[in-house]
PDB file of C-alpha atoms in Angstrom:
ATOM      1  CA  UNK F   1      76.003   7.116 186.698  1.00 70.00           C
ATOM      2  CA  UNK F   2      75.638   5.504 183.073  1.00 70.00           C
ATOM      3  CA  UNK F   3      78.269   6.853 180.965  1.00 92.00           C
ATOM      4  CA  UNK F   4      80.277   6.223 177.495  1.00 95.00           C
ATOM      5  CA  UNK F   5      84.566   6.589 178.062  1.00 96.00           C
ATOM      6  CA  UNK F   6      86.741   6.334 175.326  1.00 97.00           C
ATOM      7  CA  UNK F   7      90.464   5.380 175.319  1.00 97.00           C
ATOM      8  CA  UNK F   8      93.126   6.469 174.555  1.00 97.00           C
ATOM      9  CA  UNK F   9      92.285  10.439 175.007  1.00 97.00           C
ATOM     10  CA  UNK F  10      95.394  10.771 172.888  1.00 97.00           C
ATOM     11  CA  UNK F  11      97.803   8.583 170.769  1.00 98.00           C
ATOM     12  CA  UNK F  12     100.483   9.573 168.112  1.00 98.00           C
ATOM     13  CA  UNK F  13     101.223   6.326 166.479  1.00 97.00           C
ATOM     14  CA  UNK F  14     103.408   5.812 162.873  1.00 97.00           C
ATOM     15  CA  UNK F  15     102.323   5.707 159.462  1.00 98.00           C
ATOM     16  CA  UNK F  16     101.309   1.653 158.679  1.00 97.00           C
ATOM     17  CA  UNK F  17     100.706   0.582 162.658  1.00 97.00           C
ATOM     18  CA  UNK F  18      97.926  -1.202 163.604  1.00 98.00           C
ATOM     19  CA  UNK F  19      96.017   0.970 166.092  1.00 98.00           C
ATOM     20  CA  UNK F  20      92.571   0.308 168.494  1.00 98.00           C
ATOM     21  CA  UNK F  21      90.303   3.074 169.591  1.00 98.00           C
ATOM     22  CA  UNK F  22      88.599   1.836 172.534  1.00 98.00           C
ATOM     23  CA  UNK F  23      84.640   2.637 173.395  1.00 98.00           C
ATOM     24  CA  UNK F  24      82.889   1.866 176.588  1.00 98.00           C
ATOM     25  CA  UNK F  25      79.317   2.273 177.638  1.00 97.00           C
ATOM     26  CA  UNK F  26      77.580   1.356 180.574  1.00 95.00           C
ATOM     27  CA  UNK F  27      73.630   2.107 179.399  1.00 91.00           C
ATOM     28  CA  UNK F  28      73.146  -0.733 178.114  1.00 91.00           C
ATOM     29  CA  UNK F  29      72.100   0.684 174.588  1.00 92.00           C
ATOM     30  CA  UNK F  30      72.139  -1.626 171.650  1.00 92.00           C
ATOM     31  CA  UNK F  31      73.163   1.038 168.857  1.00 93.00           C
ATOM     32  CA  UNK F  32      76.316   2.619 168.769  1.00 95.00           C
ATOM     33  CA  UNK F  33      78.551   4.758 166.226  1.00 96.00           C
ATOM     34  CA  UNK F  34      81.740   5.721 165.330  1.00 97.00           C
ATOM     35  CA  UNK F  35      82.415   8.658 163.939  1.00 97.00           C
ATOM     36  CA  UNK F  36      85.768  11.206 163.078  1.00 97.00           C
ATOM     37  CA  UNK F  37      85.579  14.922 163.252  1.00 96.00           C
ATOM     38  CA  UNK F  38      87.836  17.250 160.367  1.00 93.00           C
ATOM     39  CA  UNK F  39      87.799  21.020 160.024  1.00 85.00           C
ATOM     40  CA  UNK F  40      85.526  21.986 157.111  1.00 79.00           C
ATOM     41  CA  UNK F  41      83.663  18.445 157.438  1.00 82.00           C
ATOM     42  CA  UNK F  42      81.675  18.209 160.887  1.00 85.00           C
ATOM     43  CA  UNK F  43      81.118  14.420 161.794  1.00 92.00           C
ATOM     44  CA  UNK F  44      81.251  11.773 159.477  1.00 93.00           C
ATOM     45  CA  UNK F  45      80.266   8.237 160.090  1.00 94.00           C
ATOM     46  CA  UNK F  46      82.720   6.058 159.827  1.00 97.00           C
ATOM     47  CA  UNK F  47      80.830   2.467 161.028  1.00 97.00           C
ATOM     48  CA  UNK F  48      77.906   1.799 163.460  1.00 95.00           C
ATOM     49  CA  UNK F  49      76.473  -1.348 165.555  1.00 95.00           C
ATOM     50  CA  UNK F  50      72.551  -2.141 165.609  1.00 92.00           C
ATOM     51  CA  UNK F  51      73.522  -5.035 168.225  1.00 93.00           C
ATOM     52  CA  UNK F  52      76.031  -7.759 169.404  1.00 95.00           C
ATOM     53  CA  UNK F  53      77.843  -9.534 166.149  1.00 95.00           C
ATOM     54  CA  UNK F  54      75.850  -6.983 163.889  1.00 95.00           C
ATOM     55  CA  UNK F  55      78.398  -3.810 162.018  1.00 96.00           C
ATOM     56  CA  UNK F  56      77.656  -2.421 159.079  1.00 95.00           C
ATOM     57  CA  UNK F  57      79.992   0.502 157.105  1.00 96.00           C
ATOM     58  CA  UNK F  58      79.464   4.421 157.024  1.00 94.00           C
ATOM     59  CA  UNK F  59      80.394   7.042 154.539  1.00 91.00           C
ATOM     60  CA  UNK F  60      84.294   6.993 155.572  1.00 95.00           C
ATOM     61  CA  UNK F  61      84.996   3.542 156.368  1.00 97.00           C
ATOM     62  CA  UNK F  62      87.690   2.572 154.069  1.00 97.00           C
ATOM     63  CA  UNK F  63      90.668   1.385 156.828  1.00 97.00           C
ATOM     64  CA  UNK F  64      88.613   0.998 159.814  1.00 98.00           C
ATOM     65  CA  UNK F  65      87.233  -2.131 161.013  1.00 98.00           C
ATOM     66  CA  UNK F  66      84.928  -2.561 164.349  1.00 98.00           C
ATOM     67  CA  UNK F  67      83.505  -5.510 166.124  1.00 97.00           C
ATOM     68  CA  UNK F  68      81.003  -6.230 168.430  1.00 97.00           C
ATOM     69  CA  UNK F  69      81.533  -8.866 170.849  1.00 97.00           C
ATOM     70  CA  UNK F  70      78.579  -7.783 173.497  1.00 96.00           C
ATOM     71  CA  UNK F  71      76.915  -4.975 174.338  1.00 96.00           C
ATOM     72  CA  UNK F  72      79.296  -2.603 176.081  1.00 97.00           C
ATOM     73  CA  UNK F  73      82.389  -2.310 173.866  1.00 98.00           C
ATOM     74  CA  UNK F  74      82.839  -1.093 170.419  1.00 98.00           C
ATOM     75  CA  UNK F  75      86.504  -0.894 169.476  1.00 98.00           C
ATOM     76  CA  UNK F  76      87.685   0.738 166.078  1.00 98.00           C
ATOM     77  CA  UNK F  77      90.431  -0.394 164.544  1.00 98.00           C
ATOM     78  CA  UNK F  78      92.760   1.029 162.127  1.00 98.00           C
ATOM     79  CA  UNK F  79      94.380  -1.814 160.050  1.00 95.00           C
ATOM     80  CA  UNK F  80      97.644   0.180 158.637  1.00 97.00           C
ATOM     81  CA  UNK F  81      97.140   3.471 159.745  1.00 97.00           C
ATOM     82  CA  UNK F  82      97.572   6.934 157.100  1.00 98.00           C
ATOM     83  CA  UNK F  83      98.621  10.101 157.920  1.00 97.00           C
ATOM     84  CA  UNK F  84      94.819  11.440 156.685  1.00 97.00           C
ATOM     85  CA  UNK F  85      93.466   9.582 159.374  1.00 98.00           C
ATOM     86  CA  UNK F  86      94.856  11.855 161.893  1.00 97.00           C
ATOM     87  CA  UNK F  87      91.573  13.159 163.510  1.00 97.00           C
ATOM     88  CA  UNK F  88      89.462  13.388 166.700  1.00 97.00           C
ATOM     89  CA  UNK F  89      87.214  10.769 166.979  1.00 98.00           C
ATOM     90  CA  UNK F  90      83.998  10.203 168.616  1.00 98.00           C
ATOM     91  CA  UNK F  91      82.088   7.441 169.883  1.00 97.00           C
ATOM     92  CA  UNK F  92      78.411   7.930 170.468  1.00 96.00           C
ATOM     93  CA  UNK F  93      75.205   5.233 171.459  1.00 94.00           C
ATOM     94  CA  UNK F  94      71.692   5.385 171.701  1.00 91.00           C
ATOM     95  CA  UNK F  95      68.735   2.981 172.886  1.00 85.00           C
ATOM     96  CA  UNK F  96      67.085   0.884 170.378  1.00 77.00           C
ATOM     97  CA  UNK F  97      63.689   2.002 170.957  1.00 71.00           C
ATOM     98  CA  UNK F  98      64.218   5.687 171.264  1.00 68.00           C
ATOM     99  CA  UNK F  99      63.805   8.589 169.403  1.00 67.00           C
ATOM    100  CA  UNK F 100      66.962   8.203 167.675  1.00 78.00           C
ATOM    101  CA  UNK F 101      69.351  10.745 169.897  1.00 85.00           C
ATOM    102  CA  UNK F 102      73.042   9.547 170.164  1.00 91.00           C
ATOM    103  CA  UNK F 103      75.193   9.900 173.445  1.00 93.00           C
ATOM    104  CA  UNK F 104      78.853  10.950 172.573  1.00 96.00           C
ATOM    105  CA  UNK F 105      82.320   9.806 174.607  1.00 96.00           C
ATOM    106  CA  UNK F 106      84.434  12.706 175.079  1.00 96.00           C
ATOM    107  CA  UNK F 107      86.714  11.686 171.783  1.00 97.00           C
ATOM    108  CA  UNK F 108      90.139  10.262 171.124  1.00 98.00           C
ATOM    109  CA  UNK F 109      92.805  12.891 169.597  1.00 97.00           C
ATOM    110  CA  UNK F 110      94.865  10.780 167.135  1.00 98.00           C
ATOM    111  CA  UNK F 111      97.851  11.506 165.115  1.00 98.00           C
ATOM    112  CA  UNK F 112      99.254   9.421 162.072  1.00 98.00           C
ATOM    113  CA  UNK F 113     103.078  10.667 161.831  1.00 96.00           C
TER     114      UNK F 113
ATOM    115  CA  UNK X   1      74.899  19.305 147.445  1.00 74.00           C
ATOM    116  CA  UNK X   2      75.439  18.425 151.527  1.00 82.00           C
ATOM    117  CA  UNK X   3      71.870  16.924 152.552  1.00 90.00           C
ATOM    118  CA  UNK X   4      72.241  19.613 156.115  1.00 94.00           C
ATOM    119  CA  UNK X   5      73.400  23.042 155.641  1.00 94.00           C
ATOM    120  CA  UNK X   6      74.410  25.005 158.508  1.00 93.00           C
ATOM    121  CA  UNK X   7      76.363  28.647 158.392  1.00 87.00           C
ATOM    122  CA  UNK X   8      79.929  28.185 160.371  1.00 84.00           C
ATOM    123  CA  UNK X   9      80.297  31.194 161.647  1.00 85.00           C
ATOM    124  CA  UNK X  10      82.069  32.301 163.809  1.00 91.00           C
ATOM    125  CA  UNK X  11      78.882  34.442 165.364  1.00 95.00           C
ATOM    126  CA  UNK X  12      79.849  36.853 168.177  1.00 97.00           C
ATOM    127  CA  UNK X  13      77.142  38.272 170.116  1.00 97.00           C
ATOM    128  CA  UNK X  14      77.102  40.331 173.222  1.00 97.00           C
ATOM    129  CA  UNK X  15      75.746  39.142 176.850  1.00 97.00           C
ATOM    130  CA  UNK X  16      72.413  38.480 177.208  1.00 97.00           C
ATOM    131  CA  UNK X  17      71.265  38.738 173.367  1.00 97.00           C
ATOM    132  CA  UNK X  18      69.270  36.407 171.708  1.00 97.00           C
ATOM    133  CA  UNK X  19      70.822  34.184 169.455  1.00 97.00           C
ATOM    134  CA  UNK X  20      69.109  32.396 166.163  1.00 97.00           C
ATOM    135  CA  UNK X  21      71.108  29.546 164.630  1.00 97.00           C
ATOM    136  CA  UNK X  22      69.647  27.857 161.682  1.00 97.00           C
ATOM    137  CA  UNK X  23      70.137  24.742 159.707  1.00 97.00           C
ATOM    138  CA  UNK X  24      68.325  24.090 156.004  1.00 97.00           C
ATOM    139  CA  UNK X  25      67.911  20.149 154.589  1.00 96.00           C
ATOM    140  CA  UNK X  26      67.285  18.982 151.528  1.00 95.00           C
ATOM    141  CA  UNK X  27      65.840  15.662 152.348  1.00 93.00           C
ATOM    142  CA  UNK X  28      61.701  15.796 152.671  1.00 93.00           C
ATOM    143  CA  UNK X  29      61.816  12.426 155.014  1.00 92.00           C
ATOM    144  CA  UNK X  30      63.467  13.719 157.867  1.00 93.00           C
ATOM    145  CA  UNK X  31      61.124  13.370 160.881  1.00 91.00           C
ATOM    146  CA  UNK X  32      63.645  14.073 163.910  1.00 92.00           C
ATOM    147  CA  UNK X  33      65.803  16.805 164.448  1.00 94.00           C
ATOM    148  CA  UNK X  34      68.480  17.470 167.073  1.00 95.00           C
ATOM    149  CA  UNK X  35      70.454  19.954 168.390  1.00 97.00           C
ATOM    150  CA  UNK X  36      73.966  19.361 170.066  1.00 97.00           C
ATOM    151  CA  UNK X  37      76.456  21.973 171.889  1.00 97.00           C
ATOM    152  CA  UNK X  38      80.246  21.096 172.107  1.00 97.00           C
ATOM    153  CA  UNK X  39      82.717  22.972 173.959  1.00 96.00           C
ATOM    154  CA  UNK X  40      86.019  22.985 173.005  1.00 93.00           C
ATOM    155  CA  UNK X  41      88.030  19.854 173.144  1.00 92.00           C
ATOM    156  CA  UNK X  42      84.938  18.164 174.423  1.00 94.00           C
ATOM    157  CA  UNK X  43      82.383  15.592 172.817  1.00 95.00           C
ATOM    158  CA  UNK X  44      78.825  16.679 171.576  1.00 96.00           C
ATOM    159  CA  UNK X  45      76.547  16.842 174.271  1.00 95.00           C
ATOM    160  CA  UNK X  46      72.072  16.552 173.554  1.00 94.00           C
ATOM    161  CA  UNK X  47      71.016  20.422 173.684  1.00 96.00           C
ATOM    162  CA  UNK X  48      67.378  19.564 172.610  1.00 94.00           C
ATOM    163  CA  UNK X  49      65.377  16.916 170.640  1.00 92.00           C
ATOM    164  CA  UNK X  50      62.474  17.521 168.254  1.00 91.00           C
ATOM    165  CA  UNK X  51      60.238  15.673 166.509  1.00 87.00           C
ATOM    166  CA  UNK X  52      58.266  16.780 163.436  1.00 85.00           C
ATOM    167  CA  UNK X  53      57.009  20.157 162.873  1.00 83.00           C
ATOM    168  CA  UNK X  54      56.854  22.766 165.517  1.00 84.00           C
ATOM    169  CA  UNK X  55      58.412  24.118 168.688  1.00 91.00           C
ATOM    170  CA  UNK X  56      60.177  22.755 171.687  1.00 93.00           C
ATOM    171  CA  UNK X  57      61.388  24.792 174.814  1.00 95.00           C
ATOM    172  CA  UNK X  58      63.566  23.730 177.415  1.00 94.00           C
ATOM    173  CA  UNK X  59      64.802  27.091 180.067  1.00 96.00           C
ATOM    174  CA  UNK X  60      67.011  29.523 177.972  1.00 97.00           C
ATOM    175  CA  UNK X  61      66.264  27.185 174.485  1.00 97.00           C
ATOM    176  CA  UNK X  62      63.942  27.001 172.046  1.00 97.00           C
ATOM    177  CA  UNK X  63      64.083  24.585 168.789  1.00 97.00           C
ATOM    178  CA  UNK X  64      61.994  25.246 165.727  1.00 96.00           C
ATOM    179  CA  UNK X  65      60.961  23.192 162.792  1.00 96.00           C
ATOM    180  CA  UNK X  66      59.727  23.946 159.935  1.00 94.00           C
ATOM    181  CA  UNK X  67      59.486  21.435 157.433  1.00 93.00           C
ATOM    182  CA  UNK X  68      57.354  22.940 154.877  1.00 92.00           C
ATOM    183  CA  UNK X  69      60.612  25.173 154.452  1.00 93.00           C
ATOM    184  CA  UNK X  70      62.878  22.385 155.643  1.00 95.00           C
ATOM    185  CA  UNK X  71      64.296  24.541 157.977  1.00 94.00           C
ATOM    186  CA  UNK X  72      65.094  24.505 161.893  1.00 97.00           C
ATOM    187  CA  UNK X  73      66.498  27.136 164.183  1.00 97.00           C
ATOM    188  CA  UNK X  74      68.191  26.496 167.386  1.00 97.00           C
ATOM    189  CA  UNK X  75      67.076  30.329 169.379  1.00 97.00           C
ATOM    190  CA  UNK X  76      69.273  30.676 172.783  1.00 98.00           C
ATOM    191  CA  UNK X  77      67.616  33.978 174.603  1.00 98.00           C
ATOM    192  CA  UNK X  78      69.658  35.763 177.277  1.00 98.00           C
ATOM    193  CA  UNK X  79      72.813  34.433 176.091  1.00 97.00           C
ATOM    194  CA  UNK X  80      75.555  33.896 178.319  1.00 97.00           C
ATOM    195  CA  UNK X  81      79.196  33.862 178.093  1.00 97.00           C
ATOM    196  CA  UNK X  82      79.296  29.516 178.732  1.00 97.00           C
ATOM    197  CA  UNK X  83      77.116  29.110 175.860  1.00 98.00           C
ATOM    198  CA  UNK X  84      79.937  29.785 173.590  1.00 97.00           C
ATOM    199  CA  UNK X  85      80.530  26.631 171.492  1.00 97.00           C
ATOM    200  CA  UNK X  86      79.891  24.962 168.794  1.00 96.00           C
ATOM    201  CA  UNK X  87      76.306  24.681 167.974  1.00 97.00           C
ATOM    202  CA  UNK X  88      76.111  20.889 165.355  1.00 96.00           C
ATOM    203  CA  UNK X  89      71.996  20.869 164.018  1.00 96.00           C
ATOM    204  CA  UNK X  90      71.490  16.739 163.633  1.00 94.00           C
ATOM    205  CA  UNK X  91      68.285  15.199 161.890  1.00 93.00           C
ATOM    206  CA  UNK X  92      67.565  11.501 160.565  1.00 90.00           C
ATOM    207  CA  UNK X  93      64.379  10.015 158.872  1.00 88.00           C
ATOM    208  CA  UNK X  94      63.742   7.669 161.482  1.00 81.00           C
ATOM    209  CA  UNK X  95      64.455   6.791 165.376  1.00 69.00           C
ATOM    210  CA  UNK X  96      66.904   4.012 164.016  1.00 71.00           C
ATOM    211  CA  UNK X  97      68.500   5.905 160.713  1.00 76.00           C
ATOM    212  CA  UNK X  98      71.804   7.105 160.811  1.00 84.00           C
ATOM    213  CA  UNK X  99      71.782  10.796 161.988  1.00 90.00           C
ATOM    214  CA  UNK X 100      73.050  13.376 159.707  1.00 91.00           C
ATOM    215  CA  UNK X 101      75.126  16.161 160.826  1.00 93.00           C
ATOM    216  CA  UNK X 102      75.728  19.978 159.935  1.00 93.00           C
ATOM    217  CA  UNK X 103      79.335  21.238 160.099  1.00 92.00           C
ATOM    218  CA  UNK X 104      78.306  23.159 162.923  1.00 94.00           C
ATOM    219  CA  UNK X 105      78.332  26.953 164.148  1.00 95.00           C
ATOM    220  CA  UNK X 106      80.763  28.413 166.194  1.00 95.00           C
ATOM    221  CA  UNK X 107      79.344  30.989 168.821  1.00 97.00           C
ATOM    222  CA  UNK X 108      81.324  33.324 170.850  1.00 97.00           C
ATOM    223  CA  UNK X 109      79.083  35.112 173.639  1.00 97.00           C
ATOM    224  CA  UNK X 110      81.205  38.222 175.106  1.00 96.00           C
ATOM    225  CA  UNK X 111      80.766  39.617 178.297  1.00 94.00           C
TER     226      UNK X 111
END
């Protein structure tokens, strides 16, 4: 079956490390979305992917990068991580043609110590 | 001003009630509306997809939308005690717009 993994599940990593959130889908969509999750603020975009070699930036993407090197894969990368970017993040995709509705991974629990 | 409002709860309800969750916008160009259920720990997960005005049904669900009164309700009849979660209302002004997200309701269905 067509699915979207993320890895890690969980990572505690250090104040200023370099960290990569791994995303992983296998339906072949061309859109797909990173996002982190905080008590009090529901999901917040962080950067998305209309296609291979195509990012652009969300509402909350000051220390994240992403890339897009084909279709499958959209790893998020924290340049020097903070301790407020401890969070669960998500990683979600949907078809280019459709109506819109994202898929979600089952999230990566990451704290900045 | 968030553009989705949504109430956080926590709503407890007993078995087999019907439950009305509701989200209110403030942006007239939404055209699609979601609703997504996640379980604890877990990632969102589709409940039901909507688009425009009017009413959608899919076994125990129903989604509502009103957008003279930019308003949507998520109703859940008979509810059981593995529909508690948390209930996220989604909506975006077109099939390849960023979706906007409420902060979600928590629902607790006791036996």
């Amino acid at each position: 079956d067509a699915e979207i993994t993320q890895s890690p599940r969980h990572k505690i990593t250090e104040t200023g490390r370099q960290v990569t959130l791994a995303c992983h889908q296998t339906w072949n969509h061309n859109n797909m979305f990173w996002y982190r999750q905080d008590l009090g603020h529901g999901l917040r975009l962080i950067h998305y992917s209309y296609g291979v070699q195509d990012t652009n930036k969300g509402e909350v993407s000051d220390g994240y990068s992403v890339s897009r090197s084909n279709t499958e894969d959209l790893p998020l990368t924290l340049e020097s991580a903070a301790s407020s970017q401890t969070s669960v993040y998500f990683c979600a995709s949907s078809e280019r043609d459709g109506g819109g509705e994202q898929y979600f991974g089952p999230g990566t629990r990451l704290t900045v110590t | 001003q968030k553009e989705v409002e949504q109430d956080p709860g926590p709503l407890s309800v007993p078995e087999g009630a019907i439950v009305s969750l509701n989200c209110t916008y403030s942006n007239s160009a939404f055209q699609y509306f979601m609703w997504y259920r996640q379980y604890s720990r877990k990632g969102p997960e589709l409940l039901m997809y909507t688009y425009s005005s009017g009413n959608k049904e899919d076994g125990r669900f129903t989604a509502q939308v009103d957008k003279s009164s930019k308003y949507i309700s998520l109703f859940i009849r008979d509810s059981q005690p593995s529909d508690s979660a948390t209930y996220l209302c989604a909506m975006s002004r077109g099939n390849t717009d960023k979706l906007i997200f409420g902060t979600g309701t928590r629902l607790q269905v006791f036996p």
